[in-house]
Coordinates of C-alpha atoms in Angstrom, one line a residue:
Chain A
X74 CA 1.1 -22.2 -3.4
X75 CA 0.2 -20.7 -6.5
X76 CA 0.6 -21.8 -10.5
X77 CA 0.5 -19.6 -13.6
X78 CA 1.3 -20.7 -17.2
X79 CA 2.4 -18.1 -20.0
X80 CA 1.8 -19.6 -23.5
X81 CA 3.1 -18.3 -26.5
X82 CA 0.5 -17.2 -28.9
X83 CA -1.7 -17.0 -26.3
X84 CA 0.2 -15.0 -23.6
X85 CA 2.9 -13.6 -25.4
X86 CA 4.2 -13.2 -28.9
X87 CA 7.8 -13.5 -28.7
X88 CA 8.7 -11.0 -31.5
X89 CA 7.2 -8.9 -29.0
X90 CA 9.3 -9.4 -26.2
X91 CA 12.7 -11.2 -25.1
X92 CA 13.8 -14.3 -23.3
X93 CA 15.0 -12.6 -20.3
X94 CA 11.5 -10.5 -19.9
X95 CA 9.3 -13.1 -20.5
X96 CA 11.8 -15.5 -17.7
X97 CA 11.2 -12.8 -15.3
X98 CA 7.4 -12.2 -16.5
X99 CA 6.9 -15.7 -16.3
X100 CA 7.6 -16.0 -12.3
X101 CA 5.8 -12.2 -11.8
X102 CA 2.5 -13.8 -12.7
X103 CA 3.3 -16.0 -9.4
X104 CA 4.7 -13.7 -7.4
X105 CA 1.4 -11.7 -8.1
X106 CA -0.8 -14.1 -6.3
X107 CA 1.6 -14.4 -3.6
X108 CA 1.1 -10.7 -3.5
X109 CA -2.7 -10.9 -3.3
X110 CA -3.0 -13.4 -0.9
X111 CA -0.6 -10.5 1.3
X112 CA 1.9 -13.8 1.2
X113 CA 6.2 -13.8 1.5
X114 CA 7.3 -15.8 -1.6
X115 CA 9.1 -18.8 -0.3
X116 CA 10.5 -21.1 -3.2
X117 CA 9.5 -21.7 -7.2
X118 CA 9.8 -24.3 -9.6
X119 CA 9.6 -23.8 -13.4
X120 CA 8.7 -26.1 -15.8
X121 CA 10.1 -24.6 -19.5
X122 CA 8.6 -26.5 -22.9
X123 CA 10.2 -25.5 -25.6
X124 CA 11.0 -26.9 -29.5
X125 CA 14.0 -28.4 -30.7
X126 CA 14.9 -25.3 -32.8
X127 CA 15.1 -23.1 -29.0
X128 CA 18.7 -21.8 -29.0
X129 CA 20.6 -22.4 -26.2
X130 CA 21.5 -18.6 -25.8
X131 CA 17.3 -17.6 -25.9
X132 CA 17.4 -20.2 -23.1
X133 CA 19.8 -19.2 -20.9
X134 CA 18.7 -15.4 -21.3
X135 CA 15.3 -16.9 -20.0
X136 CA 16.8 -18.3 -17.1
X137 CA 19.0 -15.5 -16.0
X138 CA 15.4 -13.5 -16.3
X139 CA 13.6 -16.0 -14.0
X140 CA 16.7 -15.5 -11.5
X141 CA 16.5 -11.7 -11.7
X142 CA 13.2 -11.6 -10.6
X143 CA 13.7 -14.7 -8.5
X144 CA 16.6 -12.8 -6.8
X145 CA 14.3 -9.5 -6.6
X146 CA 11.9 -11.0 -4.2
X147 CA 14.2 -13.4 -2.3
X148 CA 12.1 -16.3 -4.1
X149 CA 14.9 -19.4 -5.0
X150 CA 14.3 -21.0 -8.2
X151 CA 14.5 -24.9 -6.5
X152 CA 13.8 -26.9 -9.6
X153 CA 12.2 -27.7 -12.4
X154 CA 11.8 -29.4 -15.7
X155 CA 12.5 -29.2 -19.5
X156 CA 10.8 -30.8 -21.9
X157 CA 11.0 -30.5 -25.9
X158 CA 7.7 -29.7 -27.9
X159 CA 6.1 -30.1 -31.0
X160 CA 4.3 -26.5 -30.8
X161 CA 4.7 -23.4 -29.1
X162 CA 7.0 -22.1 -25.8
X163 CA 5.5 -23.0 -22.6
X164 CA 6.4 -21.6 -19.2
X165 CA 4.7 -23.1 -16.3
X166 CA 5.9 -21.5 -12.8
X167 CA 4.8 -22.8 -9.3
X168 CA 5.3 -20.3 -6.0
X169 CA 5.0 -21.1 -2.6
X170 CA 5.1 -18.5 0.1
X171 CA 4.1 -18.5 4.3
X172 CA 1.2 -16.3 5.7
X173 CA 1.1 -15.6 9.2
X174 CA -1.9 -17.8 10.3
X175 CA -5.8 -15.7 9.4
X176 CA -3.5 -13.0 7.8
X177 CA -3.8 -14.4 4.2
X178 CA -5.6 -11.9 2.2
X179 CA -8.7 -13.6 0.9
X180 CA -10.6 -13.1 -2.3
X181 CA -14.1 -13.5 -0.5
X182 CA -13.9 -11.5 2.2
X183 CA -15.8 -8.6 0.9
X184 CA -19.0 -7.2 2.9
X185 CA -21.3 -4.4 1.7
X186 CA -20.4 -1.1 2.5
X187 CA -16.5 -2.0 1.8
X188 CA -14.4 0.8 0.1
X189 CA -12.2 -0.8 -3.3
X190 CA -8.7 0.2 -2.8
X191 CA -6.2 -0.4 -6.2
X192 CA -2.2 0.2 -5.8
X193 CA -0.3 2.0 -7.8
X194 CA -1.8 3.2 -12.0
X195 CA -4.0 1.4 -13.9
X196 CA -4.4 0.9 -17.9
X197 CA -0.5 0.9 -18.4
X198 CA -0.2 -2.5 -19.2
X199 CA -3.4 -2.6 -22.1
X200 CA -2.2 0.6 -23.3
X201 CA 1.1 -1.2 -23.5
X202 CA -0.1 -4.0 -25.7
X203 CA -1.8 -1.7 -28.0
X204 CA 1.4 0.0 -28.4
X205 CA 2.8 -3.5 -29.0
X206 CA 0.5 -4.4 -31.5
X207 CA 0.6 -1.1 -33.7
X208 CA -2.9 -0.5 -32.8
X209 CA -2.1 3.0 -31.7
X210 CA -4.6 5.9 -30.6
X211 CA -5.5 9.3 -31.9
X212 CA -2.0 10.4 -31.8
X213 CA 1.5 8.9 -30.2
X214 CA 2.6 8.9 -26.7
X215 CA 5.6 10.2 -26.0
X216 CA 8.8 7.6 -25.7
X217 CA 8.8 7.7 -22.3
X218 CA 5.3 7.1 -21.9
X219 CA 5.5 5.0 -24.8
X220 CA 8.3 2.9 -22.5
X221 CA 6.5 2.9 -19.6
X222 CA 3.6 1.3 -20.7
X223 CA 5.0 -1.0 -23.0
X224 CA 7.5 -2.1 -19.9
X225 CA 4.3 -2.3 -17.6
X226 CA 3.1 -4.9 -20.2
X227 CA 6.2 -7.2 -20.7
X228 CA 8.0 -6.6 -17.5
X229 CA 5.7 -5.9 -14.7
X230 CA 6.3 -5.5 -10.4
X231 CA 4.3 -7.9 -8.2
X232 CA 3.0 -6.0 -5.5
X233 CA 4.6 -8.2 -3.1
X234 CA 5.5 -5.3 -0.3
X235 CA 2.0 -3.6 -1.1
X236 CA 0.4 -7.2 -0.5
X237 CA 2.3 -7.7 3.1
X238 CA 1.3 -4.0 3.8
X239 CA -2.6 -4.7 3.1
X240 CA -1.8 -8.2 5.5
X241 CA -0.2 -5.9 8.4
X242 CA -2.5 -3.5 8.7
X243 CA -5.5 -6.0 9.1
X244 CA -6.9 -6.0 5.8
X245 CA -8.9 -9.3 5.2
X246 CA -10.2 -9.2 1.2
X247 CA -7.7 -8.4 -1.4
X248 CA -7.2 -10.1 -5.3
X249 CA -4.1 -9.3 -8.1
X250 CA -5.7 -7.2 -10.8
X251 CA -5.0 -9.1 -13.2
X252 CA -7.7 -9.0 -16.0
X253 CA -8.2 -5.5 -15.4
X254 CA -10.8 -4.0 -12.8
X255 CA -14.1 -4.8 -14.1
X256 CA -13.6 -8.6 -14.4
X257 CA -11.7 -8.4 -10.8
X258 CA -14.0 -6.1 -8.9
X259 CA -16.8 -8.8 -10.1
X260 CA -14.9 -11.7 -9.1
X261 CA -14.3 -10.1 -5.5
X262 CA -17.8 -8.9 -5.3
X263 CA -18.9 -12.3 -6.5
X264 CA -17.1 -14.0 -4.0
X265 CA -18.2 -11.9 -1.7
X266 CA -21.8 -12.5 -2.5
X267 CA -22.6 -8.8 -3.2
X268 CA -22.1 -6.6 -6.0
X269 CA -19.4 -3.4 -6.8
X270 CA -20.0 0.0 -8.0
X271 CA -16.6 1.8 -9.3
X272 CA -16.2 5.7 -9.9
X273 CA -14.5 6.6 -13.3
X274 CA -13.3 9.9 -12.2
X275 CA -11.6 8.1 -9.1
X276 CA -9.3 5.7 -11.6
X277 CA -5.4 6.6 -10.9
X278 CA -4.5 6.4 -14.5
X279 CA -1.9 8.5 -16.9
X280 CA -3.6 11.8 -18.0
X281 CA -1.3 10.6 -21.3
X282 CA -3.8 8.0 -21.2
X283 CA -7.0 9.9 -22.6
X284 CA -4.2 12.0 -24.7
X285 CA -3.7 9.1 -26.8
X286 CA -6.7 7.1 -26.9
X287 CA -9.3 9.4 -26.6
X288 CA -12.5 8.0 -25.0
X289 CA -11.2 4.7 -25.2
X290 CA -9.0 5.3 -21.8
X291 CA -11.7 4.1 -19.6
X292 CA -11.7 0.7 -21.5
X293 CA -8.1 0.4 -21.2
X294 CA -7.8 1.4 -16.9
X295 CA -11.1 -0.9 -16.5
X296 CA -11.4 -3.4 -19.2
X297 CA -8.1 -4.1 -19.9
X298 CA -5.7 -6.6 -17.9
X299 CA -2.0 -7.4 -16.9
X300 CA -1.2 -4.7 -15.0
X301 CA -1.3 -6.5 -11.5
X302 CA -1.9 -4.3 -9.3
X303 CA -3.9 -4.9 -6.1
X304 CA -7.5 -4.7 -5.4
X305 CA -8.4 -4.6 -1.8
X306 CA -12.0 -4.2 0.3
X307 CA -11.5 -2.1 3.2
X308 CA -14.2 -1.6 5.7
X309 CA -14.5 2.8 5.7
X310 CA -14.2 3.4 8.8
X311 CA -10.3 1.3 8.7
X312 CA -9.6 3.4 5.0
X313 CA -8.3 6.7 6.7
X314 CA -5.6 4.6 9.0
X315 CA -4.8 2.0 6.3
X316 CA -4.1 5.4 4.0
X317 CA -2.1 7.3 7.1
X318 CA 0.1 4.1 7.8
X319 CA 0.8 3.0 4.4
X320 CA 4.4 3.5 3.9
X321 CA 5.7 6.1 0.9
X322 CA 7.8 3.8 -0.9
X323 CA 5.0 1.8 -1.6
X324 CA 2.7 2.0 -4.6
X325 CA -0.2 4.5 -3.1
X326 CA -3.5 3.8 -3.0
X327 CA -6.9 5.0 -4.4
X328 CA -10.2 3.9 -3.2
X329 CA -11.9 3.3 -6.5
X330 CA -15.9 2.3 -5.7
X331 CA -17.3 0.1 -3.3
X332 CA -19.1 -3.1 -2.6
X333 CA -23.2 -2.4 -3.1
X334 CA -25.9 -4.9 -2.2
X335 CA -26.9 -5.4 -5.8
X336 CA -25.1 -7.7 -7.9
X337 CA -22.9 -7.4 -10.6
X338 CA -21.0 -4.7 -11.4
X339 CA -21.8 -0.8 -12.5
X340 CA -19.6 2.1 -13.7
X341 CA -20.6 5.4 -12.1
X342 CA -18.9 9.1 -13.0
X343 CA -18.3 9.4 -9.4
X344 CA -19.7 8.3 -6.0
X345 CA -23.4 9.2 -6.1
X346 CA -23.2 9.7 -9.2
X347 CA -24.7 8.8 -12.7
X348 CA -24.6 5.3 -14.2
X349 CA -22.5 4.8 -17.1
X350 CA -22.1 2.4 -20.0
X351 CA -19.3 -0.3 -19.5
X352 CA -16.7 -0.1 -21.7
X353 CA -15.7 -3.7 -23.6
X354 CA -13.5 -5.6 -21.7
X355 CA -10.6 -6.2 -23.8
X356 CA -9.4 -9.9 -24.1
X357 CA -5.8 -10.1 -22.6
X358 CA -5.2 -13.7 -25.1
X359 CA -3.8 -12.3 -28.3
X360 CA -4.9 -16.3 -29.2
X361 CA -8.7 -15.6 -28.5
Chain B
X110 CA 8.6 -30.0 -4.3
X111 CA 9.1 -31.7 -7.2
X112 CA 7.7 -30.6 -10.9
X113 CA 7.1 -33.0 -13.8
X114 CA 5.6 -32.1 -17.5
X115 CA 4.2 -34.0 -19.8
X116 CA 3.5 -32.9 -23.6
X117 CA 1.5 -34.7 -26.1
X118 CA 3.6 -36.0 -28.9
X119 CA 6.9 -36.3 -27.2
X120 CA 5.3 -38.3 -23.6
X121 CA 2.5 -39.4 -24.9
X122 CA 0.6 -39.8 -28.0
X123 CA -3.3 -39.5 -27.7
X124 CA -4.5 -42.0 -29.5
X125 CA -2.6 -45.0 -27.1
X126 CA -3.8 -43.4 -23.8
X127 CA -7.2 -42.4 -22.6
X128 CA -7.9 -39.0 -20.8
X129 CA -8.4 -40.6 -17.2
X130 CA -5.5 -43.0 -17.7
X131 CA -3.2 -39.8 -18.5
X132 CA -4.7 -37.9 -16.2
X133 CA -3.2 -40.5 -13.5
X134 CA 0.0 -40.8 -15.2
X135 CA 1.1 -37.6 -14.9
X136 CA 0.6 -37.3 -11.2
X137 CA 2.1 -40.3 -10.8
X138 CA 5.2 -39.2 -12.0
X139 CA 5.5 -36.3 -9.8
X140 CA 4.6 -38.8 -7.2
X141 CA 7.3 -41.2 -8.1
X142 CA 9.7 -38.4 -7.4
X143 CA 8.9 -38.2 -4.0
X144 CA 8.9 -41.5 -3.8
X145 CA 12.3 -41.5 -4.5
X146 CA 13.1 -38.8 -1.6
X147 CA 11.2 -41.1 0.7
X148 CA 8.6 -38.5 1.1
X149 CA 5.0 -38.6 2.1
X150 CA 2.8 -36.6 -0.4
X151 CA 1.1 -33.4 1.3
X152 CA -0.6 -31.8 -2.1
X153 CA -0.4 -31.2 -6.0
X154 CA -1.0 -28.2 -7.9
X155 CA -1.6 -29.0 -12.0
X156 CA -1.5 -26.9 -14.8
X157 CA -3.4 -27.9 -18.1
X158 CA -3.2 -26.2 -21.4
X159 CA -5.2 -27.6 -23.7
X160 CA -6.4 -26.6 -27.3
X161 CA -9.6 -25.0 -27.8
X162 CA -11.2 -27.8 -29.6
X163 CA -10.6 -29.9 -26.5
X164 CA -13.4 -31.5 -25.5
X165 CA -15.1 -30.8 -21.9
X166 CA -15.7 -34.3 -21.5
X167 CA -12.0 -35.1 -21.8
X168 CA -10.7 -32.6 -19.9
X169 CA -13.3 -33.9 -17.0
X170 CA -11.9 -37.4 -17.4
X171 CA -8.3 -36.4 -17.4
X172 CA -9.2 -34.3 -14.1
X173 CA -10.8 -37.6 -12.7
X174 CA -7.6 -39.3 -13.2
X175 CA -5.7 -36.9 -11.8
X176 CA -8.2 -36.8 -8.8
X177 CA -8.2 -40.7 -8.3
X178 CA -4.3 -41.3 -8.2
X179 CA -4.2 -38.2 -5.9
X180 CA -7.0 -39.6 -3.1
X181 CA -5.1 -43.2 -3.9
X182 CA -2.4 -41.2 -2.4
X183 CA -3.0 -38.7 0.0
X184 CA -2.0 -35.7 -1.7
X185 CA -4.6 -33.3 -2.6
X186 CA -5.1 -31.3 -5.8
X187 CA -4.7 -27.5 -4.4
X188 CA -5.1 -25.3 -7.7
X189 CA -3.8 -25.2 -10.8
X190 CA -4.1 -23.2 -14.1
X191 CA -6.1 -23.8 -17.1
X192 CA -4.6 -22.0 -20.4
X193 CA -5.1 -22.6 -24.1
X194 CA -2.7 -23.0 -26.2
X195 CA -2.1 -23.9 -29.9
X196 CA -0.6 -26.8 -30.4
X197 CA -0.2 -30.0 -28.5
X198 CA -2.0 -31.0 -24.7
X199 CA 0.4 -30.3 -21.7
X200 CA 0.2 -31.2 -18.1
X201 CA 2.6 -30.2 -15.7
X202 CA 2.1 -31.4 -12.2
X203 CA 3.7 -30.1 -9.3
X204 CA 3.7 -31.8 -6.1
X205 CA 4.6 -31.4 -2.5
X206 CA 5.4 -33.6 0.4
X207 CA 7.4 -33.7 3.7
X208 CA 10.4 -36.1 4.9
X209 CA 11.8 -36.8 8.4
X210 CA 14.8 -34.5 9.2
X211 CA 17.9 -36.1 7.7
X212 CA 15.9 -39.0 6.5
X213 CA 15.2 -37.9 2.8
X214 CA 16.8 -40.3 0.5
X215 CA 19.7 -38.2 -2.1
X216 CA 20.7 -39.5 -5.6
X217 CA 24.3 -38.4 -4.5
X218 CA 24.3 -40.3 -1.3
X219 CA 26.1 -44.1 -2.8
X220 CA 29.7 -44.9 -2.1
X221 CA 31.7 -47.7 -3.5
X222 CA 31.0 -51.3 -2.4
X223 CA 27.2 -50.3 -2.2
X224 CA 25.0 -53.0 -3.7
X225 CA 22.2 -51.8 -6.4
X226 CA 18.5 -52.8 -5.2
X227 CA 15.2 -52.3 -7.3
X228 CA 12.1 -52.4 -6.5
X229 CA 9.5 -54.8 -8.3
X230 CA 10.0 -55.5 -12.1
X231 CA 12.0 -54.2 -14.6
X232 CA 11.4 -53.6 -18.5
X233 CA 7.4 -54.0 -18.5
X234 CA 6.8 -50.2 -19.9
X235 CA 9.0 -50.8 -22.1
X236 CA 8.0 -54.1 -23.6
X237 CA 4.4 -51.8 -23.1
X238 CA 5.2 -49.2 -25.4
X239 CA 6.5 -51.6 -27.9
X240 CA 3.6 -53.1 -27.5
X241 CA 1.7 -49.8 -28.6
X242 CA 3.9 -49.2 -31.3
X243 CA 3.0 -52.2 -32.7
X244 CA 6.2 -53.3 -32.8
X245 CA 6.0 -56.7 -31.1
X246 CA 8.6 -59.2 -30.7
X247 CA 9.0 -62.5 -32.5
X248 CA 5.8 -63.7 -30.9
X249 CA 2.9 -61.8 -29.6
X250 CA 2.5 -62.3 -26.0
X251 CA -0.7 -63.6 -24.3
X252 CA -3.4 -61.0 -23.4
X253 CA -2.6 -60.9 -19.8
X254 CA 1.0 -60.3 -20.2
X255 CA 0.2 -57.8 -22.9
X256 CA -2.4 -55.8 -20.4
X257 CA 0.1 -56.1 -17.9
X258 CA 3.0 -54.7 -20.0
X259 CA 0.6 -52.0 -21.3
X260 CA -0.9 -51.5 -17.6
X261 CA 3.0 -50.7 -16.5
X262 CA 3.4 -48.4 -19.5
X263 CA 0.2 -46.0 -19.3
X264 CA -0.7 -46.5 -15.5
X265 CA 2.4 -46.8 -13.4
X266 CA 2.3 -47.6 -9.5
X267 CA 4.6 -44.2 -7.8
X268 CA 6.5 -46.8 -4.6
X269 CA 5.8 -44.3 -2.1
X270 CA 5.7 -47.1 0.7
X271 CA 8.6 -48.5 -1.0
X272 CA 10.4 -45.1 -0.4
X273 CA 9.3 -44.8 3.1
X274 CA 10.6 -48.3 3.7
X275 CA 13.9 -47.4 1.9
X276 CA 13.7 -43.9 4.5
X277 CA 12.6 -46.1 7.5
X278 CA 15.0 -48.5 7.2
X279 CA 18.1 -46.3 7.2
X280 CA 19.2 -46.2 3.8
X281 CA 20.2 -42.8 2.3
X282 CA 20.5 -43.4 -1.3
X283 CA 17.8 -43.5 -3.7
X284 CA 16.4 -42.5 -7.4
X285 CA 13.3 -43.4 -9.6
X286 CA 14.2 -45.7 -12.7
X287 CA 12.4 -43.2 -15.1
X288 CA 14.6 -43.6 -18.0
X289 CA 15.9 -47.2 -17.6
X290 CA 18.7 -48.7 -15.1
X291 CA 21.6 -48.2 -17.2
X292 CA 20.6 -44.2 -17.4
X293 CA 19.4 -44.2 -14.0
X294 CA 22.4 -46.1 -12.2
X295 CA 24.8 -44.2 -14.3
X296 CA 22.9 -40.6 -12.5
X297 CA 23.5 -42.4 -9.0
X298 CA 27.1 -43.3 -9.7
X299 CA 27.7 -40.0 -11.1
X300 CA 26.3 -38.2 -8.7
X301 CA 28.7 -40.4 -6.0
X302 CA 31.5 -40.1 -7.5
X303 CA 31.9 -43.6 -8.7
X304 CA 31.1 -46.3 -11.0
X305 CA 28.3 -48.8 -11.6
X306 CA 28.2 -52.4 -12.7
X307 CA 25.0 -54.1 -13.3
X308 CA 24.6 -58.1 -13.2
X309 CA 22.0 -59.6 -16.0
X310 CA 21.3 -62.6 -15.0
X311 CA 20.5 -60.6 -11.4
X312 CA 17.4 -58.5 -13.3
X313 CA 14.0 -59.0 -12.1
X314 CA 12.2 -59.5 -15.2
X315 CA 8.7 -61.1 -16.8
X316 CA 10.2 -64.5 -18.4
X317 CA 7.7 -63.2 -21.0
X318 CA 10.2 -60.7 -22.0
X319 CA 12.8 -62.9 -23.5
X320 CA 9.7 -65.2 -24.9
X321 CA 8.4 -62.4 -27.2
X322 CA 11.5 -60.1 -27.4
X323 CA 14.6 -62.5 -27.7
X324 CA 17.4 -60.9 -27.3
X325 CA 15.9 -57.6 -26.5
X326 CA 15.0 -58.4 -23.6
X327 CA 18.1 -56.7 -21.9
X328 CA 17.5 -53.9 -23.5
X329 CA 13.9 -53.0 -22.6
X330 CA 15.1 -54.3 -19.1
X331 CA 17.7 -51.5 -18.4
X332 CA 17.8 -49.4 -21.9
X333 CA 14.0 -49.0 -21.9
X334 CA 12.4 -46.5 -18.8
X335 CA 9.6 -45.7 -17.4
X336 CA 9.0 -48.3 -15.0
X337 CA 9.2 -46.1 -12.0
X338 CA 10.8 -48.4 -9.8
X339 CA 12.8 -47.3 -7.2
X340 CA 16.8 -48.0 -7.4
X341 CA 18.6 -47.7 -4.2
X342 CA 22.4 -48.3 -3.3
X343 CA 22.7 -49.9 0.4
X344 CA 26.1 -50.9 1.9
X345 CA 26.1 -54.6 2.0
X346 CA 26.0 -55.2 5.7
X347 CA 22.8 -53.9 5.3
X348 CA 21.1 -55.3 3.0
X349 CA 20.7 -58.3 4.7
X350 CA 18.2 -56.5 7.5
X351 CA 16.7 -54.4 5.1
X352 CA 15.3 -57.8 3.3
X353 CA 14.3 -59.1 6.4
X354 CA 12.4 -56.1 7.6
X355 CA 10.8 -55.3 4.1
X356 CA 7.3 -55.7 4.3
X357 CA 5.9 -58.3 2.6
X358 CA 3.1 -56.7 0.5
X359 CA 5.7 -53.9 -1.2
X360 CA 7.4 -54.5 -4.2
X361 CA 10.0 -57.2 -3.5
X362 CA 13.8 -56.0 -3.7
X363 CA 16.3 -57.6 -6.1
X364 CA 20.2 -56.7 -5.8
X365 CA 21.1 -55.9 -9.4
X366 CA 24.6 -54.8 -8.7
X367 CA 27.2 -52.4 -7.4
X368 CA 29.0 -49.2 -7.2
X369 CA 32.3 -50.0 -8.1
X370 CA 35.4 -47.2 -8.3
X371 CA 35.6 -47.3 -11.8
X372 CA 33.2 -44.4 -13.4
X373 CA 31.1 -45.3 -16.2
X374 CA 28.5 -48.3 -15.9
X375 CA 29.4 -51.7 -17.4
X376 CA 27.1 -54.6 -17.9
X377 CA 28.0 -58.4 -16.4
X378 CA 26.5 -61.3 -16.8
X379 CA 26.7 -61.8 -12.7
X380 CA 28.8 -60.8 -10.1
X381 CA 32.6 -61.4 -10.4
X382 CA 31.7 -62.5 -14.5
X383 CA 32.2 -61.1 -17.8
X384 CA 31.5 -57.9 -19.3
X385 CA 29.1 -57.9 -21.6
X386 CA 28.0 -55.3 -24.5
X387 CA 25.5 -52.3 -23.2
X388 CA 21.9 -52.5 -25.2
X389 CA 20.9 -49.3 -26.6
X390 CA 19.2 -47.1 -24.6
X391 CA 15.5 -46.5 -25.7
X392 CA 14.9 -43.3 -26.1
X393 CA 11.3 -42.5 -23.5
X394 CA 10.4 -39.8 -26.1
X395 CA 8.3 -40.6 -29.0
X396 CA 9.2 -37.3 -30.7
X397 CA 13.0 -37.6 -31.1

């Protein structure tokens, strides 16, 4: 079971977005953690606040979001409640899914030595918001791109398949990537009682990505959040067959560092390689 | 599963409540909901969002609450989410819990001829929440009537064992009185396919109430909510061995009426007597 709670102003600005994204935003926060926990999403529950002034219409578009998604990943929206406010729109969405018994992908079950294994492209989903916010880089993106990352921002995919995929093929240690690798990578290498070491030229990110921002792409596929992909510890010797038996549809995978004795974590160029500064880690609350 | 919110300034207002006491509360509600299934709690999740200014000390008493009204009750606090937001507190509580096959009790389950039974007392939180408002009656009630009152209002009892008793015993239909009897019987009828009549002189009530409210005294009975009772309908060969079998340190059951084939609720002075005129229905929100 798993809870996430989207708060405007803090999580979203809704002149940025619409009812029916953030409905099926909303529940792909929960989904996410069903995902990293390598877990089939079972039920939800979804608690909307929302002021007196809410049209009906902006509600019900939210609802027919939350059921799209809901629908997506064969996750039945059971209930519920509504509440007026005196402040801004709150979305509060509970999950609950079934693990096969020691399959559940766990958070801490890191050990030195492990490779770190992301799905699919990081960066999308902070180059995304500084799309949304106007705070665009040296020059524009193109409007696919453009589209892309803005949709990775308001509109992104739990990793649900990639998550039972990690679970199936014996992986124990996996998290949602969530506020971007270098806060993720420290809370697995945290829990793990060890420290992590990732390789900058080993990020799977948009070569559009250093087009448009520059230098500040690195910031953006480590420091920045919400794209939710997956970030797993494999042991090495288990990477090769977890690579060869990964199915194609899925989102692929890219062993991005590795769990180190030392604590903390430190940006290299490349395995072996030379240490590098750490880019700021961008704040994913537009609040804070 | 069952999901309740609570938002400062339309369910509570800070400065009648303490952080512990509203911690509690708002489990409780969830747990009166399952309650009202006949369910046995098996855990919570909560979400708080909270503005920045918050302080730690209060957010570690409301998470004491919360914590003592889930041990009281068996039903863990799993996780949760933390999130800021700006603008008022709000807790939303989801919780969990498991019923016999074919045992839970439905809202929709009544048919005419059923007699209405509530558990314990009716119209304390409200005659509470006057209380807090400051708006007292046309004498002020003694301190121990007045805690008590209050006591129902901020800290309400979930009748788990009452449910269970209800489930035990064989009957199928039940609800929570969370937003008065007349609201609450009118949801069971409805959802039957019937009618309601409710008998006044039948209400289990404080004789305080009529002492310091006068004639309002109906009205916070059945108008007024919040008392979390539970309000079951039972066919009346039953009722009979369900009061014989009722354990005796539960909330004590009081018939209080009956589905009847007209729909609608009406108001009697007893069974078989005259209609009387409905009380308003106090609205449980502060903020409309």
């Amino acid at each position: 079971v798993t809870q996430d709670a989207v708060v405007e102003g803090v999580d979203f600005r809704r002149e940025w977005t619409t009812p029916y994204l953030l409905g099926r935003r909303s529940l792909a926060l929960s989904l996410s953690d069903l995902a990293a926990m390598g877990a089939t999403p079972g039920f939800c529950v979804v608690t909307l606040c929302a002021p007196g002034d809410t049209s009906l219409a902006d509600v019900e578009a939210l609802h027919e979001g939350l059921q799209a998604m809901a629908a997506e990943h064969g996750c039945p929206v059971v209930g519920g409640d509504v509440s007026a406010i005196h402040g801004p729109i709150v979305l509060d969405v509970v999950a609950g899914g079934t693990v096969e018994s020691k399959r559940a992908l766990r958070r801490d079950a890191g050990r030195v030595g492990d490779l770190l294994v992301v799905t699919g492209v990081l960066g999308r989903a902070a180059a995304g918001l500084r799309l949304l916010r106007g705070d665009g880089g040296d020059r524009a993106p193109t409007a696919d791109v453009a589209g892309v990352w803005k949709g990775a921002q308001l509109d992104p995919v739990p990793r649900l398949a990639e998550g039972s995929a990690f679970a199936g093929a014996g992986v124990r240690c996996a998290g949602d990537v969530s506020d971007g690798l270098l806060v993720d990578a420290r809370r697995t290498a945290d829990a793990g009682g060890c420290g992590a070491e990732l390789w900058r030229d080993a990020l799977p990110v948009d070569v559009a990505l250093s087009d448009v921002f520059g230098d500040d792409w690195v910031g953006l596929a480590i420091g920045g959040g919400e794209d939710f992909e997956l970030l797993a510890a494999v042991a090495p010797d288990a990477v090769d067959a977890l690579r060869d038996g990964w199915p194609a549809d899925l989102a692929p995978l890219t062993v991005v560092g590795r769990l180190v004795e030392e604590s903390g974590v430190r940006l290299l160029d490349c395995a072996g390689g030379t240490e590098l500064a750490l880019p700021p880690v961008a704040s994913r609350h537009f609040g804070s």
